[in-house]
Each structure stands twice: as structure tokens, then as C-alpha cells.
């Protein structure tokens, strides 16, 4: 019997601010799980710390709300121990690109088969609006006393150079688009990065919903407001690496488009490259039965507790009476 | 000068620049002795350097099992100048120094790798005794102490050997100076050459190309020494004994890693750090192993981007039901503190193998210390239960590696398994490990949950069920009908965030109650071991923990031979502290002596805290070099004779 969308929701009280972009992301994740009919017990949502970090408590699957900045190593550990789990990692921009930046890069080098959804609101929501690593230099959001004195990091370019094999961006108020991107990220074979533009109405009074809709972005000729966000696929952009010869060009076009900001902000799938072996495939190179006999599936002892491992050979090599 | 022959009791040292074959020479020597039926204990000392700095290996050989080193050297084997300068004055009367005869004119100032402090110290010794600060000077000084010196013209020996071999590739042979040196020492010891050849064959098993030359070098050294010296004059000898049946020659880090495989560890993470990496690298090299069924098992070893990733990955692997560990040393463990609390909060069984080294900061990165005890007990903010368990020797390291997983799973908490540099890098002959001695106990872990169990609580599985206080039934992530949540925030029975004061009280108590439960269930032999020496009544008690065990036991045996009665308590479970057992044992103690490798006597403060007993004397050491039997013996003797200060700082070691 098919699972209903409601079954992916918990009844836990949601304490996000009214109008927070996080609601859209939560809905999109639930819709993706529902659309894919992923059995609830097989899914585990890992999160970091922040407003975004609370997300797993609202999703009726296994949920692991970890430490500030550490969601990626947590998520990878579980996936490597039990590849059968459907794991989604998610967290804030401070979480993933500030305190967790080392893991952001480290994960790119491993290419473990998981999607990572980053709630990009350019502020530290839960600690009351400090500048996050994606806030542009010189911007002064509501709760900053001085303009931001750090340059922003571009997560799309960083993901590319770090080795992510799927890179996409979506917008939290375009729930359908976001749902579809998340589905593709889950289906992708390898580490997938999904950057979600997430208005924080409470602390980010610059990149607001109205701003993204282009309230102040007036076309000179027509006098109409022009939404800032546009879908790259609508303009014929194809981010998929179809053969390894086109790798250089495909990477270059990501860096190009990743720089667009201001009056035009691209969303869609920037890059997908399934030619890079996943970490599971890399492990299988030296542990050939890893896929069928990963750590989580290995029995350790008999019912009486007698260990099943037999290190006689290792011990013989160390023996001195042979 | 000949006196009574000393048979099968020897302290042998070989030294040289890092990367010059000191380790492989020591390995061959150790194998040869062990295969010849002799027991040994060896330890490696090295700088934080890859090539060129001084490293040395001490091997103590005896007819009975040995667990520590002595300060005295009986044979010093060298092939460079630095080793002679650093160690020659430690060679005891009647002992020997083997050296390169072409180096005699080298002065201490010409050896760039000898640091100023050492240079001044050695020069002072020589100046005071009236000898020049050259190799010849220090050798003459050693001779005046009753040593015999053997100058070997290594280069000519190699040329000669090359002629005999018809192998003009001198450079290849030059690399075998270590084998020539060690073989010469065995020749002087009148040791059975066949055993040496056998050891070389074992060590070079996988390198057949160099095997022949190494054997030729050994043969050559034996005949050279035999022709040139009257070896009967040298008072030390090693005589093979009946084979050591069912014995291993094993290092501490190997013991720990093998214990993990038997104990069911199937996931280990690490970020490289001395002396912990060897543990992970051993597992990596042996990632596929046999199962009793004939099938194969495997362990996934992951090198992470840092230690925070290492522990967090290990924790989440544990959430899938896997026995999972990470191995690290002080600097890495410092980074793990926050995640340790997460594991405590979420009741995750994870094992941290903590190989202590000299701190703080990078300290002496390759040297020994036991200064992380209080840190291991307290690391992390807030209050959460953990177990801190310390092994005292290589055998314990093996069996304890299995036990710590049992403790982690039975009480669903992080366990810190304390080892150290001295244990990791020492090697000894020990009884073959019994793979089935420690049964695996997984605690309250189930892999199937029927629908009723989960609906019983309104459709939700209660991972942190309060009525199970303190240990609730655990299920791996991915189990049907058992969806739960984890969070570092205080949580409900299902694992959702709560700030309810009543629930908070209950949850904290539930978690902390595990410590009481553990204390009431852990068998006494895993809490502490009490050794009695001589006619001990317990009125004189020595306490310690970890790898000082070997030196202390031997020192106590020496004291017992002098008619002293002493009790030695080795603490194994450091947290939660076995207060009840300790108070009982200390009831009649009149004189309490604490011995440990740190500045502040960390165990002493635990004992005071948990039992109220004052420590009368503290023997400490923090120069990075493990305690020798000799110095423990002298320090305790002085206390018993009433001539000691209340705090004794041991300072031996090169
Ligand atoms: C180690 C550590 N440092 C600081 C904090 C405090 N803290 C909680 S949430 C947060 C920032 C959250 O910002 P972001 O990751 O962008 O998430 P958002 O709230 O915006 O979703 C910080 C710094 C913490 N929990 N842990
Ligand atoms: S502070 Fe911002 S990000 Fe956090 S819940 Fe409120 S609106 Fe959302
Ligand atoms: Mg944020």
C-alpha cells in the first residue's frame, strides 16, 4: 500500500518563524520522499545545528540532529557502515560553509553517495542574525551593527572544485522545482550538493522573498518587475557530463554561471558527473564483497558470544616457534 | 678481566640515524632471541623526524617473561658517531661497545644532530673525567668504567664481503651495515648462528632479493669476529633454550588492532597521528580476515579530514549497529571533545582508543606520557556517562580491546580505551592470544521490532524509554517499526527536543545511572588487579595505572627478594572509579605510594577524591621516556628506607 504524504510528517510542534523559507524546504523533502515512496524506516535525515538543523524532527523517518558543522561526517559514517540506508544530509550555511567548511571539502574528495541540502539564508538564523559565509561583503542585514567585513564564499564553485559530482540550486518558495531537484540529487550516484536560496524574513532583510521576486528589479523598457531567479534549463543549459571529454567545458560553464548574482540568479542543475567512482565503489575495489556484506550486515559472534573472526593466520605470522 | 659468565640476561641497545635500519636490525635480533627460546621486551625511542635524527631500540633478553627495560646497557651496538656519544657512558661494567673504527677522531661538535643540551651534558661528563670530547675519548672513558670496546672497520668489511660475493654493488651492501653490526654482537654473545640466519629468513621473507646478501653479511660478521677476537673473554652470552611453544612476538599497537578484529569492530576511522596511526594502518593492511565459518569478514577503515570527522563518522557508524572505533592521540582527542558529549547524550556505544603521548599541545610528539587521564575522564562540556579503561601491558591491550566494546554496548556510552606510546611501540614475547577468552556481549540490542512494540507508545518507538532506566533497548538505524530521533539537545523518549524540566531531570538521571550500574556489574579483575610481593600485609601499597605496570612489578620483585612486603594495585577501570574496592584495599595501608608518568599525579588526585586516602609519596616522570625497572626500584627503596622526599621526579632516559 502506497505511503501517503502525511505519513512522512511528524506532529512535532514547528517553531520556525512565520514565513520562514525553511517550511518550503521541509515540504519539498517530504514530497520527494513521498514521490519516491522511500520506506520510512530506510530513510535517515541527518542535520547540523541551526534553525535548519531542526528539520529531521518534522520528518517521520529516522532523524539524526547532530553537531554544529558536523553533519557531513555523521551522514557519511552511517552510509559507509550501511549503504542500504537512504541518507539525506542537510544544514545551514554557517553550519556547512563556516564551522563545517573542512568537512564540506573533505566530503567532496570522497564522493559518498548522499545528497546534501544547504539552507542558504546568508545569516546565522538560530544565533540571531550574524553574517554567514554566504553574505556578500559590505552587506548590512538587520541585526548587524556594521556592514559585513568578510567576502562571501560561493558554495557552487566550492562544491565543484572540492569534487562534488552533482551540483544544483533551487529556491525554497518554488517547492516543486526544489522537490524535483532533491529527487535528482537522491537519485544521483555520488555526493550531491543542493544549494537552496532560503529567505529568512526575521534576520535577512536584504535577500527577501520580494527581492527574489524582483520587486526592485525593474526592466527599463517595459517598466515591469523582473524576477531575479531564472531556471537555467529554460535557457538550454545542460550540466550533465555525457562523456569525460567534455569535462573541462562542463566545469568551466559551472564556474561561469555560479558567478551570476544581483539582477539574475540561476537555479537548476549546474553539474552532474557520474563518471567519478563513489566511495563505495572505491572500497569495493579492495573489499570485493563490500556491497553485499558491509559492516552493518556482518554477524560478529555466535548466540553464545563466541567471536566469528578467526585471526589464526595473523597470530601464526607472529609466532616464534614455527 | 674475566669474571663469572652472565648467561641469558642482557640489555642490548642498537642505535643510529632514523631510516638507517635500526628497527629492522632490532627486529632481527629480537626474532633470533625469541626463536632461540629466550624471552624479551623491546622498546623503540625516536625523534619526531623521518630521516637522520637519532633513534634507538632497547631489547632486554631473559629466560623468563620480561615487561620492562633497565637503565644499564650490556651491549651497545652502533654504526654512527651519535649513538656512541649518546649511550656509551651508560654501558655497565663488563659490557661491550661495538663501533665503527673509522670514526674515532670525530669530535662531538662535528655531529650536527646532537642538540646543544645533550652535547653540553655529555661533554661535561667527559671533561670532568679528563677525557677529550671525541669518540676515542668517550670510548676510553667507557673502558675506564670496565667496558670492552670493539672497533669494526665497517667499510673495509663491506668491501671484503663484496669481493667474496663477487657483487660489486657496494652501495647496496653499505645498507647492510646494520646487519653486520647486529650479527657481530650476536657473535660476541656466542649465540647460535643458525638461529640468526633463521631470523633473517623470517624477516626478509617477502624480500628474496636482499635475503641472500643479508645472510652473507651475517656469516661474514660471525667469521670476522671469531677470527679477530677471543669471544670467550666477553662475559655475556646468549644460549638458546627450548622453543617458546605457543608464544608470540608482538607489538602493543598490533595487539590492540587484533583485539578489535576479534571483538567485532567493523568500522574504524582515523586522522594520522603518532603513535596512534599504526593501529589503524594495521587494520587497513588486514582489512579482510578469516571467519570461523570459512567465509571472510572485513573492516572498513576510513582516513578522515580531521579528528572531528573521525569521531563523528565512528559515532554514526555505531548508530547503524556496527561496532565502531576511532584511534587517536592527545591533540586529536582534544578535537573530539564535543562529539564525545553527543555520543553520551545519544547513548551511542563508540570506542576511542587513546594512545597517550607527551603533551600539552604537540609536546614531544613521539615520546611517552600518561597525562591525559583526567582529561579523558572530563573531556566534553556538561555531564554525561563514559567509561575510561586502561590497559597495563600488551596482553591486556589485546583482551581489553574486546572488553571495551562489550562495555560500550552494554551501557550504551562512549568508552575511552587508554593506551600509550610506551605500550604502542614496545614489543615482547607473550603467550599466544586466546581468541575465545573474552566472549562478545552486545547488551540490549535488537534488530527486529514487531509492530506492537512500536505502537505500544502511540505508534512510536521509544529509543530512550525511561522505564528501562538506565539502559534502553537499542536498534540500528534502518530497523522497521523502530523509527527514532537523535539530537544533542535534551530529548523525549522518542528523541525529540524538549526543554521540560521534569523530563530533563529524568533523562539526565537515566544516563548518569549507567555509571552505578556499570560499577555494580563490572567484575573486580577488570576494575583493578592487586599484586602481593614478599610477605605483603597491605600496609605498604603502591598504586599506578597503564604501562608503568611492567617496571613496577619487576621492581617490586627485586624489593621482595630483599625481604620487603609490598602490595601493588594496578587500576584498570579509572572511570567510573571503583571506590568501594579501593577503600577496602587501602583500609590497612600505612604507606601509600603513587607512581605515574605525569607531573601532577593524576591518579593520586582521583584516589583522594574517591576514597579520601592521602597519598604519602608520589613518584612521577614527565621527560618523555618510560620508567625503567631500575629507577622505580631505587625510588621505592629510598622511600622504604625513609631517605626520600615526598615527591620524586624520575629523570632517566636518553
Ligand atoms: C560549536 C558550536 N558553536 C556555536 C554554536 C552556536 N550556534 C548555533 S546555531 C549557529 C549558527 C546557525 O547558522 P546556520 O548554520 O546558518 O543555520 P540557520 O540557523 O541559519 O539555519 C551557531 C553559531 C553551536 N551550536 N556549536
Ligand atoms: S530566524 Fe530566520 S531561518 Fe530561523 S526560523 Fe526564523 S526566519 Fe527561519
Ligand atoms: Mg543560515
mmCIF file of C-alpha atoms and ligand atoms in Angstrom, chain A residues 16 20 22 48-54 66-70 91-99 118-134 198 200 203, chain B residues 338 381 489, ligand 1:
data_model
loop_
_atom_site.group_PDB
_atom_site.id
_atom_site.type_symbol
_atom_site.label_atom_id
_atom_site.label_comp_id
_atom_site.label_asym_id
_atom_site.label_seq_id
_atom_site.Cartn_x
_atom_site.Cartn_y
_atom_site.Cartn_z
ATOM 1 C CA UNK A 16 10.239 28.303 12.838
ATOM 2 C CA UNK A 20 10.482 31.219 7.019
ATOM 3 C CA UNK A 22 12.637 26.518 5.798
ATOM 4 C CA UNK A 48 23.604 20.101 11.655
ATOM 5 C CA UNK A 49 22.753 22.813 14.164
ATOM 6 C CA UNK A 50 20.731 25.922 13.383
ATOM 7 C CA UNK A 51 17.114 26.670 12.562
ATOM 8 C CA UNK A 52 17.677 24.358 9.611
ATOM 9 C CA UNK A 53 19.023 21.672 11.931
ATOM 10 C CA UNK A 54 15.605 21.084 13.438
ATOM 11 C CA UNK A 66 23.985 16.204 15.041
ATOM 12 C CA UNK A 67 26.530 18.894 15.936
ATOM 13 C CA UNK A 68 27.166 22.334 14.519
ATOM 14 C CA UNK A 69 29.128 21.847 11.300
ATOM 15 C CA UNK A 70 29.464 18.073 11.516
ATOM 16 C CA UNK A 91 22.117 22.046 7.365
ATOM 17 C CA UNK A 92 22.608 25.781 7.400
ATOM 18 C CA UNK A 93 25.126 27.883 5.529
ATOM 19 C CA UNK A 94 27.019 28.737 8.705
ATOM 20 C CA UNK A 95 26.942 25.086 9.552
ATOM 21 C CA UNK A 96 28.221 23.800 6.237
ATOM 22 C CA UNK A 97 30.431 26.622 4.980
ATOM 23 C CA UNK A 98 31.684 28.204 8.199
ATOM 24 C CA UNK A 99 32.403 25.804 11.027
ATOM 25 C CA UNK A 118 22.186 23.514 2.323
ATOM 26 C CA UNK A 119 19.701 26.070 3.665
ATOM 27 C CA UNK A 120 21.313 29.237 2.341
ATOM 28 C CA UNK A 121 19.857 32.268 4.097
ATOM 29 C CA UNK A 122 23.099 34.278 4.350
ATOM 30 C CA UNK A 123 22.676 34.624 8.103
ATOM 31 C CA UNK A 124 23.123 32.640 11.262
ATOM 32 C CA UNK A 125 19.438 32.251 11.998
ATOM 33 C CA UNK A 126 19.401 30.483 15.318
ATOM 34 C CA UNK A 127 22.022 32.739 16.904
ATOM 35 C CA UNK A 128 20.089 35.838 15.888
ATOM 36 C CA UNK A 129 21.224 37.007 12.561
ATOM 37 C CA UNK A 130 25.014 37.292 12.420
ATOM 38 C CA UNK A 131 26.617 37.256 8.975
ATOM 39 C CA UNK A 132 27.004 33.792 7.485
ATOM 40 C CA UNK A 133 29.713 32.790 4.991
ATOM 41 C CA UNK A 134 27.376 33.437 2.061
ATOM 42 C CA UNK A 198 16.142 30.408 1.665
ATOM 43 C CA UNK A 200 14.983 34.359 6.485
ATOM 44 C CA UNK A 203 17.104 38.460 10.022
ATOM 45 C CA UNK B 338 32.291 17.984 21.683
ATOM 46 C CA UNK B 381 31.103 20.030 28.341
ATOM 47 C CA UNK B 489 19.520 18.698 22.674
HETATM 48 C C1 LIG C 1 30.394 24.508 18.227
HETATM 49 C C2 LIG C 1 29.257 25.460 18.242
HETATM 50 N N1 LIG C 1 29.490 26.772 18.101
HETATM 51 C C3 LIG C 1 28.456 27.621 18.094
HETATM 52 C C4 LIG C 1 27.176 27.173 18.219
HETATM 53 C C5 LIG C 1 26.047 28.163 18.227
HETATM 54 N N2 LIG C 1 25.229 28.120 17.019
HETATM 55 C C6 LIG C 1 24.042 27.514 16.982
HETATM 56 S S1 LIG C 1 23.279 27.665 15.534
HETATM 57 C C7 LIG C 1 24.528 28.592 14.897
HETATM 58 C C8 LIG C 1 24.512 29.193 13.553
HETATM 59 C C9 LIG C 1 23.455 28.683 12.699
HETATM 60 O O1 LIG C 1 23.546 29.289 11.462
HETATM 61 P P1 LIG C 1 23.334 28.437 10.166
HETATM 62 O O2 LIG C 1 24.240 27.267 10.197
HETATM 63 O O3 LIG C 1 23.455 29.321 9.010
HETATM 64 O O4 LIG C 1 21.875 27.860 10.348
HETATM 65 P P2 LIG C 1 20.473 28.624 10.315
HETATM 66 O O5 LIG C 1 20.081 28.870 11.711
HETATM 67 O O6 LIG C 1 20.674 29.893 9.579
HETATM 68 O O7 LIG C 1 19.581 27.681 9.638
HETATM 69 C C10 LIG C 1 25.529 28.740 15.834
HETATM 70 C C11 LIG C 1 26.759 29.512 15.601
HETATM 71 C C12 LIG C 1 26.986 25.795 18.374
HETATM 72 N N3 LIG C 1 25.777 25.249 18.495
HETATM 73 N N4 LIG C 1 28.039 24.976 18.366
#
